[in-house]
XYZ file of C-alpha atoms in Angstrom:
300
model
C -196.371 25.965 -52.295
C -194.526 24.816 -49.299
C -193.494 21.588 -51.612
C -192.281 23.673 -54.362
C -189.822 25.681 -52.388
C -187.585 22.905 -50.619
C -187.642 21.469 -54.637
C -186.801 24.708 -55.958
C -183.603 24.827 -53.550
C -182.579 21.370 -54.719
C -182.518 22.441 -58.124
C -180.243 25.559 -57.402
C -178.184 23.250 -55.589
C -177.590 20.993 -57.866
C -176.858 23.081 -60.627
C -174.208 24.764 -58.923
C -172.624 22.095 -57.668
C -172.691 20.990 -61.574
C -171.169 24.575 -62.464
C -168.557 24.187 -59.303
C -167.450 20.522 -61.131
C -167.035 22.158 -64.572
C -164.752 24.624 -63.117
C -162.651 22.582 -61.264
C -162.338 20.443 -63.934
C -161.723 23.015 -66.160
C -158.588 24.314 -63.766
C -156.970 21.023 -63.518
C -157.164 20.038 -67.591
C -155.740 23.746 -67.529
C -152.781 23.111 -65.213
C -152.090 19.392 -66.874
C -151.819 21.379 -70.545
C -149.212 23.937 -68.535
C -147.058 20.800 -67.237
C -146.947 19.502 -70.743
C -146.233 23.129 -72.118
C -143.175 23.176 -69.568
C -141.993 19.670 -70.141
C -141.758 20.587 -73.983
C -139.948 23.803 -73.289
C -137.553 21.911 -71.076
C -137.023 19.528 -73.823
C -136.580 22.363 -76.216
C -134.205 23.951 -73.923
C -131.888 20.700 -73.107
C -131.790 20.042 -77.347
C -130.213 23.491 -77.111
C -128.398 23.208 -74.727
C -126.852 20.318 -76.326
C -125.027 22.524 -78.698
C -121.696 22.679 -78.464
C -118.388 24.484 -80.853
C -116.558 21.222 -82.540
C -113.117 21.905 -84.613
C -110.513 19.773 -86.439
C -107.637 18.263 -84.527
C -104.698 20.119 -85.374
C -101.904 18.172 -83.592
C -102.125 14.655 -85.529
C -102.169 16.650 -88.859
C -98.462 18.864 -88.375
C -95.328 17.087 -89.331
C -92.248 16.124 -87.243
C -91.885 19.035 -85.019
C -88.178 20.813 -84.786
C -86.906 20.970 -81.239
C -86.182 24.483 -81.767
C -89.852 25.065 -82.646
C -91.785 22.818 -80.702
C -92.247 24.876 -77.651
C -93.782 28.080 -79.574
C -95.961 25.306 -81.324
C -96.705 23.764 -78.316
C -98.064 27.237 -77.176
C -99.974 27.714 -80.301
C -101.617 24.247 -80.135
C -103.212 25.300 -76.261
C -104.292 28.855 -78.189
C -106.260 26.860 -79.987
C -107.780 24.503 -76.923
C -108.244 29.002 -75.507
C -110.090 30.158 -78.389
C -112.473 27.319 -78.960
C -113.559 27.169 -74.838
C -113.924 30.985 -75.373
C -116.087 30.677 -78.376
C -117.903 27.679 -76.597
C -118.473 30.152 -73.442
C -119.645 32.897 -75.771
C -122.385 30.778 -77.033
C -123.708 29.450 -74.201
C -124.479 33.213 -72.773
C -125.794 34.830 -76.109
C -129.242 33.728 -75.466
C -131.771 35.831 -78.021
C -128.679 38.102 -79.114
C -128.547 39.247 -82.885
C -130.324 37.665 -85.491
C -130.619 34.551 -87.667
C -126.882 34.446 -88.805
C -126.087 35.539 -85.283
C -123.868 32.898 -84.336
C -121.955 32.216 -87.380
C -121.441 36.108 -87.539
C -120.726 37.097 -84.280
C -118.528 33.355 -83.009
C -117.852 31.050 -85.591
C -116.628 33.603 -88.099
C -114.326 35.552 -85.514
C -113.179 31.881 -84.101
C -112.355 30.693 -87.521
C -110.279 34.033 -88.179
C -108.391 33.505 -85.060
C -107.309 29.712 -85.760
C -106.098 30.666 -89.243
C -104.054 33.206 -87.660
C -103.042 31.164 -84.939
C -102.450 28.134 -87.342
C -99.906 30.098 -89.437
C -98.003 30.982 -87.023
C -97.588 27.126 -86.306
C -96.702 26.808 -89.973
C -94.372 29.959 -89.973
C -92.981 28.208 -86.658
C -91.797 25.019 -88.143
C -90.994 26.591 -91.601
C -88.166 28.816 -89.868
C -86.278 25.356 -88.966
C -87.773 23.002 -91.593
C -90.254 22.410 -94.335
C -93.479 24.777 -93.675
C -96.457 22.174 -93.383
C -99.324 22.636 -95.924
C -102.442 22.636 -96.009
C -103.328 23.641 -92.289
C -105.825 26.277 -92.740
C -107.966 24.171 -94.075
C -108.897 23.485 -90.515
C -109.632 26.422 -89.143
C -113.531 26.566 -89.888
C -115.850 24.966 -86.911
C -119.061 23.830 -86.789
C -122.166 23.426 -84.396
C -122.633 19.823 -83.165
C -125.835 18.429 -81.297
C -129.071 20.564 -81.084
C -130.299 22.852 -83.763
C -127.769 24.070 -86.210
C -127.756 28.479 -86.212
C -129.709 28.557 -82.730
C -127.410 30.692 -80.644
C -127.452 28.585 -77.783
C -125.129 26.012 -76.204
C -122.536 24.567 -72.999
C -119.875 22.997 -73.142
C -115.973 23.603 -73.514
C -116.799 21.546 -76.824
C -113.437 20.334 -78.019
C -111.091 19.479 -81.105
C -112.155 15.835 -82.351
C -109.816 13.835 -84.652
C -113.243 13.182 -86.763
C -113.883 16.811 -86.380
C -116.231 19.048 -88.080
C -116.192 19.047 -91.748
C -114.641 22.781 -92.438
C -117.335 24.485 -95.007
C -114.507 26.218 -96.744
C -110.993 26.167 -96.574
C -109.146 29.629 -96.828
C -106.478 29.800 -99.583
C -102.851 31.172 -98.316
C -101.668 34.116 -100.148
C -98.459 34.597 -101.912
C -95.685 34.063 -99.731
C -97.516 31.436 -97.242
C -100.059 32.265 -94.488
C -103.887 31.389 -93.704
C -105.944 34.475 -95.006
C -106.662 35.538 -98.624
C -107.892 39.042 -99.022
C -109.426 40.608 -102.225
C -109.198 43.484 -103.994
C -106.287 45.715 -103.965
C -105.612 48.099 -101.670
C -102.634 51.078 -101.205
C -99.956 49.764 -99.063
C -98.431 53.696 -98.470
C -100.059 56.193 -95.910
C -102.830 55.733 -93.514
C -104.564 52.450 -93.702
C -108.061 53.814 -93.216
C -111.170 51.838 -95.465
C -113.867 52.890 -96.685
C -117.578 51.758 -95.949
C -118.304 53.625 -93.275
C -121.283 53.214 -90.668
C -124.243 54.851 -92.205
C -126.173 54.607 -88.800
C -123.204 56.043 -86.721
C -120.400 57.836 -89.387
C -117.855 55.347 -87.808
C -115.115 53.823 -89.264
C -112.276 51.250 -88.806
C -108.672 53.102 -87.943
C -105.283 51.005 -87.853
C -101.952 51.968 -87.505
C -100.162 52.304 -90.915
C -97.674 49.423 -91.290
C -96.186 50.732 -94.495
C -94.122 53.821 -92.867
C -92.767 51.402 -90.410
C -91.119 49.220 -92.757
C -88.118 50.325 -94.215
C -84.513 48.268 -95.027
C -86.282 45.400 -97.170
C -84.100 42.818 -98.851
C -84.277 43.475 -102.630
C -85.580 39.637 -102.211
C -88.224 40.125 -100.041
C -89.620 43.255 -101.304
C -92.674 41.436 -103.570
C -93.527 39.188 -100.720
C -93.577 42.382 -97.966
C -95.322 44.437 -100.871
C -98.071 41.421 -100.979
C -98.814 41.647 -97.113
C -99.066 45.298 -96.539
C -101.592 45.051 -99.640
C -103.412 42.379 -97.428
C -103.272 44.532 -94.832
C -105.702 47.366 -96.465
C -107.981 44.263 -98.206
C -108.278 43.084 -94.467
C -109.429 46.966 -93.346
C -111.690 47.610 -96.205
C -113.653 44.430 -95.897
C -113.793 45.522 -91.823
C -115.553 48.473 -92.854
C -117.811 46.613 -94.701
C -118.609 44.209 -92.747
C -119.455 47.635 -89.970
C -121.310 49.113 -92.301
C -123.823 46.412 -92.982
C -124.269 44.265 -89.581
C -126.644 47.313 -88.199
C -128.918 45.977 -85.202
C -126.290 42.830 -85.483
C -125.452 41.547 -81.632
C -124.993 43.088 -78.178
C -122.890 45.624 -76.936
C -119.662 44.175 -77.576
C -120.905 43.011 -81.450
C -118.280 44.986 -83.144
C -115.691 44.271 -80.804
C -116.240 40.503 -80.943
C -117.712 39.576 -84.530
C -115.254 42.605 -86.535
C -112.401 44.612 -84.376
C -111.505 41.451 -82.425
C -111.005 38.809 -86.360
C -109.541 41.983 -87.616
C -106.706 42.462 -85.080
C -106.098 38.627 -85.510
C -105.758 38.595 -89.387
C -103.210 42.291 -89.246
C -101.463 40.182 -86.702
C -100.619 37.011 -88.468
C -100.047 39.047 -91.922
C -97.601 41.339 -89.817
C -95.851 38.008 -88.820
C -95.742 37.461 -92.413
C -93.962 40.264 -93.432
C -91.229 39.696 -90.152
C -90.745 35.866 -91.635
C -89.908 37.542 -94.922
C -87.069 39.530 -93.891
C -85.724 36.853 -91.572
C -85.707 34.613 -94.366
C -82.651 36.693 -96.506
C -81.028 36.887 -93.320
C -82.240 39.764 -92.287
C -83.882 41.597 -89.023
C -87.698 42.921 -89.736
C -87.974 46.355 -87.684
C -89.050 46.459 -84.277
C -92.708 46.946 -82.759
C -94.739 45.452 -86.109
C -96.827 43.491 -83.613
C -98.241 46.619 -81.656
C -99.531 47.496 -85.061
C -102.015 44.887 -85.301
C -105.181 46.621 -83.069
C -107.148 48.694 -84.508
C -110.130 50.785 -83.244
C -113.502 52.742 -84.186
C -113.809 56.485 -85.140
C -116.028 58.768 -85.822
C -116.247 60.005 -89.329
Protein backbone atom coordinates (compact mmCIF):
# COMPACT_ATOMS: atom_id res chain seq x y z
CA UNK A 1 0.00 0.00 0.00
CA UNK A 2 2.60 2.50 0.81
CA UNK A 3 4.07 1.67 -2.93
CA UNK A 4 0.84 2.20 -4.55
CA UNK A 5 0.24 5.67 -3.29
CA UNK A 6 3.54 7.61 -4.34
CA UNK A 7 2.57 5.61 -7.99
CA UNK A 8 -0.86 6.68 -7.82
CA UNK A 9 0.37 10.48 -7.48
CA UNK A 10 2.65 10.02 -10.48
CA UNK A 11 -0.10 9.02 -12.53
CA UNK A 12 -2.31 12.12 -11.58
CA UNK A 13 0.63 14.05 -12.30
CA UNK A 14 1.30 13.09 -15.34
CA UNK A 15 -1.95 13.20 -16.75
CA UNK A 16 -2.42 16.64 -15.93
CA UNK A 17 0.51 17.84 -17.01
CA UNK A 18 -0.67 15.96 -20.41
CA UNK A 19 -4.16 17.89 -20.08
CA UNK A 20 -2.10 21.33 -19.14
CA UNK A 21 0.00 20.64 -22.76
CA UNK A 22 -3.24 20.08 -24.74
CA UNK A 23 -4.51 23.31 -23.56
CA UNK A 24 -1.77 25.36 -24.14
CA UNK A 25 -1.42 24.03 -27.29
CA UNK A 26 -4.78 24.37 -28.01
CA UNK A 27 -4.55 28.41 -27.09
CA UNK A 28 -1.64 29.08 -29.23
CA UNK A 29 -3.02 27.06 -32.64
CA UNK A 30 -6.10 29.30 -31.50
CA UNK A 31 -4.29 32.65 -31.47
CA UNK A 32 -2.06 31.65 -34.80
CA UNK A 33 -5.71 30.96 -36.71
CA UNK A 34 -6.75 34.72 -35.23
CA UNK A 35 -3.40 36.31 -36.77
CA UNK A 36 -4.21 34.69 -40.04
CA UNK A 37 -7.99 35.73 -39.68
CA UNK A 38 -6.63 39.44 -39.20
CA UNK A 39 -3.99 39.35 -41.85
CA UNK A 40 -6.84 38.28 -44.38
CA UNK A 41 -9.15 40.99 -43.19
CA UNK A 42 -6.34 43.48 -43.57
CA UNK A 43 -5.82 42.25 -46.99
CA UNK A 44 -9.50 42.44 -47.63
CA UNK A 45 -9.58 45.85 -46.29
CA UNK A 46 -6.39 47.37 -48.32
CA UNK A 47 -8.13 45.62 -51.83
CA UNK A 48 -10.89 48.00 -50.76
CA UNK A 49 -9.35 50.46 -49.97
CA UNK A 50 -7.77 50.45 -53.26
CA UNK A 51 -10.90 51.70 -54.84
CA UNK A 52 -10.88 54.77 -56.16
CA UNK A 53 -13.67 57.23 -58.63
CA UNK A 54 -11.82 57.33 -62.30
CA UNK A 55 -13.50 59.73 -65.13
CA UNK A 56 -12.68 60.76 -68.73
CA UNK A 57 -10.35 63.65 -69.38
CA UNK A 58 -12.35 66.40 -70.51
CA UNK A 59 -9.73 69.05 -71.42
CA UNK A 60 -7.82 67.18 -74.43
CA UNK A 61 -11.30 66.36 -75.94
CA UNK A 62 -12.87 70.40 -76.27
CA UNK A 63 -11.87 72.32 -79.30
CA UNK A 64 -9.91 75.61 -79.65
CA UNK A 65 -11.15 77.56 -76.79
CA UNK A 66 -12.49 81.38 -77.51
CA UNK A 67 -10.69 83.94 -75.40
CA UNK A 68 -13.93 85.28 -74.46
CA UNK A 69 -14.92 81.85 -73.12
CA UNK A 70 -11.99 80.32 -71.83
CA UNK A 71 -12.07 81.65 -68.36
CA UNK A 72 -15.82 80.37 -67.55
CA UNK A 73 -14.45 77.04 -69.14
CA UNK A 74 -11.53 77.17 -67.29
CA UNK A 75 -13.84 77.32 -64.15
CA UNK A 76 -15.95 74.53 -65.35
CA UNK A 77 -12.96 72.24 -66.10
CA UNK A 78 -11.75 72.63 -61.97
CA UNK A 79 -15.80 71.85 -61.21
CA UNK A 80 -15.11 68.89 -62.56
CA UNK A 81 -11.48 68.13 -60.69
CA UNK A 82 -14.49 69.45 -57.28
CA UNK A 83 -17.04 66.99 -58.01
CA UNK A 84 -14.98 63.93 -58.66
CA UNK A 85 -12.63 64.54 -55.16
CA UNK A 86 -16.13 65.01 -53.57
CA UNK A 87 -17.51 61.84 -54.93
CA UNK A 88 -14.04 60.15 -54.18
CA UNK A 89 -14.42 61.53 -50.39
CA UNK A 90 -17.99 60.30 -50.26
CA UNK A 91 -16.92 56.83 -50.92
CA UNK A 92 -14.27 56.43 -48.82
CA UNK A 93 -16.67 57.29 -45.61
CA UNK A 94 -19.84 55.24 -46.70
CA UNK A 95 -18.59 52.17 -45.13
CA UNK A 96 -21.77 49.48 -44.84
CA UNK A 97 -24.24 52.37 -46.03
CA UNK A 98 -27.25 51.31 -48.35
CA UNK A 99 -27.34 48.31 -50.20
CA UNK A 100 -25.91 46.38 -53.16
CA UNK A 101 -26.41 49.21 -55.81
CA UNK A 102 -25.41 51.57 -53.05
CA UNK A 103 -22.66 53.21 -54.64
CA UNK A 104 -23.73 53.53 -58.13
CA UNK A 105 -27.08 54.94 -56.64
CA UNK A 106 -26.14 57.10 -54.09
CA UNK A 107 -22.29 58.57 -55.95
CA UNK A 108 -21.75 57.55 -59.29
CA UNK A 109 -25.24 58.31 -60.51
CA UNK A 110 -25.46 61.86 -58.75
CA UNK A 111 -21.60 62.47 -59.98
CA UNK A 112 -22.45 61.55 -63.48
CA UNK A 113 -25.60 63.99 -63.36
CA UNK A 114 -23.46 66.74 -62.18
CA UNK A 115 -20.64 66.44 -65.01
CA UNK A 116 -23.32 66.39 -67.71
CA UNK A 117 -24.58 69.47 -66.29
CA UNK A 118 -21.38 70.90 -65.72
CA UNK A 119 -20.13 69.69 -69.22
CA UNK A 120 -22.90 71.63 -71.04
CA UNK A 121 -22.32 74.48 -69.72
CA UNK A 122 -18.69 74.13 -71.22
CA UNK A 123 -20.40 73.39 -74.51
CA UNK A 124 -23.04 76.27 -74.11
CA UNK A 125 -19.76 78.34 -73.13
CA UNK A 126 -17.87 77.97 -76.31
CA UNK A 127 -21.06 77.73 -78.51
CA UNK A 128 -21.97 81.49 -77.50
CA UNK A 129 -18.56 82.60 -79.36
CA UNK A 130 -18.02 79.64 -81.73
CA UNK A 131 -19.02 76.22 -82.88
CA UNK A 132 -20.68 74.25 -79.75
CA UNK A 133 -18.35 71.06 -79.36
CA UNK A 134 -20.14 67.66 -79.68
CA UNK A 135 -20.21 64.87 -78.28
CA UNK A 136 -19.04 65.81 -74.62
CA UNK A 137 -21.52 64.12 -72.53
CA UNK A 138 -20.49 61.16 -73.51
CA UNK A 139 -17.99 61.55 -70.76
CA UNK A 140 -19.72 62.21 -67.99
CA UNK A 141 -20.27 58.51 -66.64
CA UNK A 142 -17.33 57.22 -64.10
CA UNK A 143 -16.34 54.13 -63.04
CA UNK A 144 -14.72 52.23 -59.99
CA UNK A 145 -11.03 51.36 -60.57
CA UNK A 146 -8.87 48.91 -58.33
CA UNK A 147 -10.57 46.69 -55.64
CA UNK A 148 -13.96 45.15 -55.97
CA UNK A 149 -16.29 46.74 -58.40
CA UNK A 150 -19.99 47.90 -56.31
CA UNK A 151 -18.19 47.56 -52.76
CA UNK A 152 -18.84 50.96 -51.28
CA UNK A 153 -15.51 51.50 -50.14
CA UNK A 154 -12.48 53.50 -51.28
CA UNK A 155 -9.51 56.67 -50.80
CA UNK A 156 -8.25 58.55 -52.90
CA UNK A 157 -8.93 62.00 -54.73
CA UNK A 158 -9.00 59.44 -57.78
CA UNK A 159 -8.61 61.63 -60.83
CA UNK A 160 -9.54 62.26 -64.63
CA UNK A 161 -7.16 59.89 -66.79
CA UNK A 162 -6.71 60.53 -70.55
CA UNK A 163 -7.33 56.51 -70.82
CA UNK A 164 -10.18 57.04 -68.51
CA UNK A 165 -13.00 54.88 -67.60
CA UNK A 166 -14.98 53.48 -70.35
CA UNK A 167 -18.48 55.55 -69.82
CA UNK A 168 -21.33 52.61 -69.65
CA UNK A 169 -23.70 54.87 -71.45
CA UNK A 170 -23.54 58.02 -73.00
CA UNK A 171 -26.58 60.46 -72.41
CA UNK A 172 -28.19 61.77 -75.64
CA UNK A 173 -28.63 65.83 -75.75
CA UNK A 174 -32.09 66.92 -76.27
CA UNK A 175 -33.43 69.18 -78.86
CA UNK A 176 -31.78 72.35 -78.80
CA UNK A 177 -28.24 71.03 -77.33
CA UNK A 178 -27.46 70.08 -73.70
CA UNK A 179 -26.33 66.78 -71.73
CA UNK A 180 -29.64 65.26 -70.26
CA UNK A 181 -32.50 63.48 -72.11
CA UNK A 182 -35.67 63.15 -70.16
CA UNK A 183 -38.73 60.95 -71.08
CA UNK A 184 -42.11 61.21 -71.13
CA UNK A 185 -43.94 64.37 -71.42
CA UNK A 186 -44.70 66.48 -68.90
CA UNK A 187 -46.93 70.07 -68.54
CA UNK A 188 -44.65 72.93 -68.83
CA UNK A 189 -47.62 75.53 -67.24
CA UNK A 190 -48.34 75.75 -63.38
CA UNK A 191 -46.68 74.12 -60.52
CA UNK A 192 -44.03 71.66 -61.40
CA UNK A 193 -44.94 69.12 -58.75
CA UNK A 194 -44.52 64.98 -59.89
CA UNK A 195 -46.09 62.40 -59.03
CA UNK A 196 -44.76 59.12 -57.28
CA UNK A 197 -44.89 60.01 -54.06
CA UNK A 198 -43.15 58.30 -50.92
CA UNK A 199 -45.38 55.51 -49.89
CA UNK A 200 -43.35 55.08 -46.56
CA UNK A 201 -43.41 58.89 -45.73
CA UNK A 202 -46.34 60.78 -48.18
CA UNK A 203 -43.37 63.00 -49.39
CA UNK A 204 -42.86 64.45 -52.48
CA UNK A 205 -40.43 66.47 -54.70
CA UNK A 206 -41.49 70.47 -54.88
CA UNK A 207 -39.65 72.95 -57.40
CA UNK A 208 -40.25 76.27 -58.25
CA UNK A 209 -42.37 76.60 -61.47
CA UNK A 210 -40.13 77.90 -64.29
CA UNK A 211 -42.96 78.30 -66.75
CA UNK A 212 -44.66 81.56 -65.04
CA UNK A 213 -41.28 83.09 -65.00
CA UNK A 214 -40.71 83.06 -68.56
CA UNK A 215 -42.41 85.42 -70.53
CA UNK A 216 -41.09 87.75 -73.81
CA UNK A 217 -39.85 84.60 -75.93
CA UNK A 218 -38.58 85.19 -79.44
CA UNK A 219 -41.18 83.73 -81.85
CA UNK A 220 -37.74 81.74 -82.75
CA UNK A 221 -36.99 80.39 -79.66
CA UNK A 222 -40.32 79.48 -78.45
CA UNK A 223 -40.04 75.42 -79.57
CA UNK A 224 -36.61 75.20 -78.11
CA UNK A 225 -37.80 77.07 -74.53
CA UNK A 226 -41.12 74.92 -74.89
CA UNK A 227 -38.66 71.67 -75.11
CA UNK A 228 -36.76 72.59 -71.78
CA UNK A 229 -39.52 73.54 -69.50
CA UNK A 230 -41.01 70.03 -70.73
CA UNK A 231 -37.58 68.60 -69.50
CA UNK A 232 -37.98 70.30 -66.61
CA UNK A 233 -41.26 68.25 -65.34
CA UNK A 234 -39.62 64.75 -67.03
CA UNK A 235 -36.60 65.65 -64.67
CA UNK A 236 -39.27 66.08 -61.45
CA UNK A 237 -41.37 63.13 -62.21
CA UNK A 238 -38.55 60.70 -62.57
CA UNK A 239 -37.26 62.45 -58.95
CA UNK A 240 -40.31 61.26 -57.49
CA UNK A 241 -39.76 58.06 -58.68
CA UNK A 242 -36.69 57.50 -58.00
CA UNK A 243 -38.07 58.73 -53.91
CA UNK A 244 -40.59 56.57 -54.07
CA UNK A 245 -38.71 53.38 -54.67
CA UNK A 246 -35.06 53.76 -52.95
CA UNK A 247 -36.89 53.00 -49.36
CA UNK A 248 -34.16 51.82 -46.70
CA UNK A 249 -31.65 53.21 -49.64
CA UNK A 250 -28.48 55.13 -47.78
CA UNK A 251 -27.90 57.29 -44.69
CA UNK A 252 -29.34 60.29 -43.56
CA UNK A 253 -28.45 62.51 -46.24
CA UNK A 254 -29.58 59.59 -49.09
CA UNK A 255 -32.14 61.76 -50.64
CA UNK A 256 -30.25 64.77 -50.46
CA UNK A 257 -27.16 63.25 -52.10
CA UNK A 258 -28.34 60.31 -54.51
CA UNK A 259 -31.95 62.48 -55.72
CA UNK A 260 -32.45 66.36 -54.50
CA UNK A 261 -28.73 67.10 -54.98
CA UNK A 262 -28.64 65.31 -59.39
CA UNK A 263 -31.97 66.93 -59.51
CA UNK A 264 -30.98 70.55 -58.73
CA UNK A 265 -27.99 69.92 -61.16
CA UNK A 266 -30.06 68.70 -64.21
CA UNK A 267 -33.07 71.96 -63.55
CA UNK A 268 -29.91 73.95 -63.48
CA UNK A 269 -28.19 73.18 -66.70
CA UNK A 270 -31.77 72.86 -68.57
CA UNK A 271 -32.54 76.44 -67.07
CA UNK A 272 -29.19 77.51 -68.73
CA UNK A 273 -30.67 76.05 -71.72
CA UNK A 274 -33.57 77.95 -71.98
CA UNK A 275 -31.29 81.50 -71.10
CA UNK A 276 -28.87 80.35 -74.25
CA UNK A 277 -32.06 80.24 -76.29
CA UNK A 278 -33.15 83.66 -75.91
CA UNK A 279 -29.63 85.06 -76.09
CA UNK A 280 -29.26 83.40 -79.24
CA UNK A 281 -32.15 85.80 -81.28
CA UNK A 282 -30.58 88.53 -79.59
CA UNK A 283 -32.44 88.61 -76.88
CA UNK A 284 -32.23 88.92 -72.81
CA UNK A 285 -33.75 85.62 -70.92
CA UNK A 286 -35.53 87.08 -67.63
CA UNK A 287 -33.78 87.49 -64.54
CA UNK A 288 -33.39 84.98 -61.46
CA UNK A 289 -33.97 81.49 -63.70
CA UNK A 290 -30.98 80.11 -61.80
CA UNK A 291 -32.56 80.45 -58.19
CA UNK A 292 -35.15 78.20 -59.70
CA UNK A 293 -33.11 75.24 -59.95
CA UNK A 294 -33.38 73.77 -55.97
CA UNK A 295 -35.91 72.01 -55.13
CA UNK A 296 -37.01 70.42 -51.80
CA UNK A 297 -39.19 67.58 -49.98
CA UNK A 298 -42.85 67.91 -48.77
CA UNK A 299 -45.16 66.28 -47.15
CA UNK A 300 -48.10 65.03 -49.06
Amino acid sequence: MSRGLPLLHRRRILVSGAIGGITCAAVVVGAAMADQDDGSGDANASTKAAQTISCPAVAGSLPEIPAAAQAEVDRNLALLDTQLAEANKRLSTSQGEGGPNFVQNAILGPLADKRKSTLDRIAISIGRRAEKPAGLDALAECTLSGGEAGVGSGTGAGGEADSGATPTAAASEPAGGGAEQGSGAGQGGGAEQGGGADAGSGQTISCPDVASKISGVPAAAQAEVDRNVTLLQTQLDEANKRLSTSQGEGGPNFVQNAILGPLKDKRASTIDRIELSFSRQGSTAPSGLDALAGCSLTSG
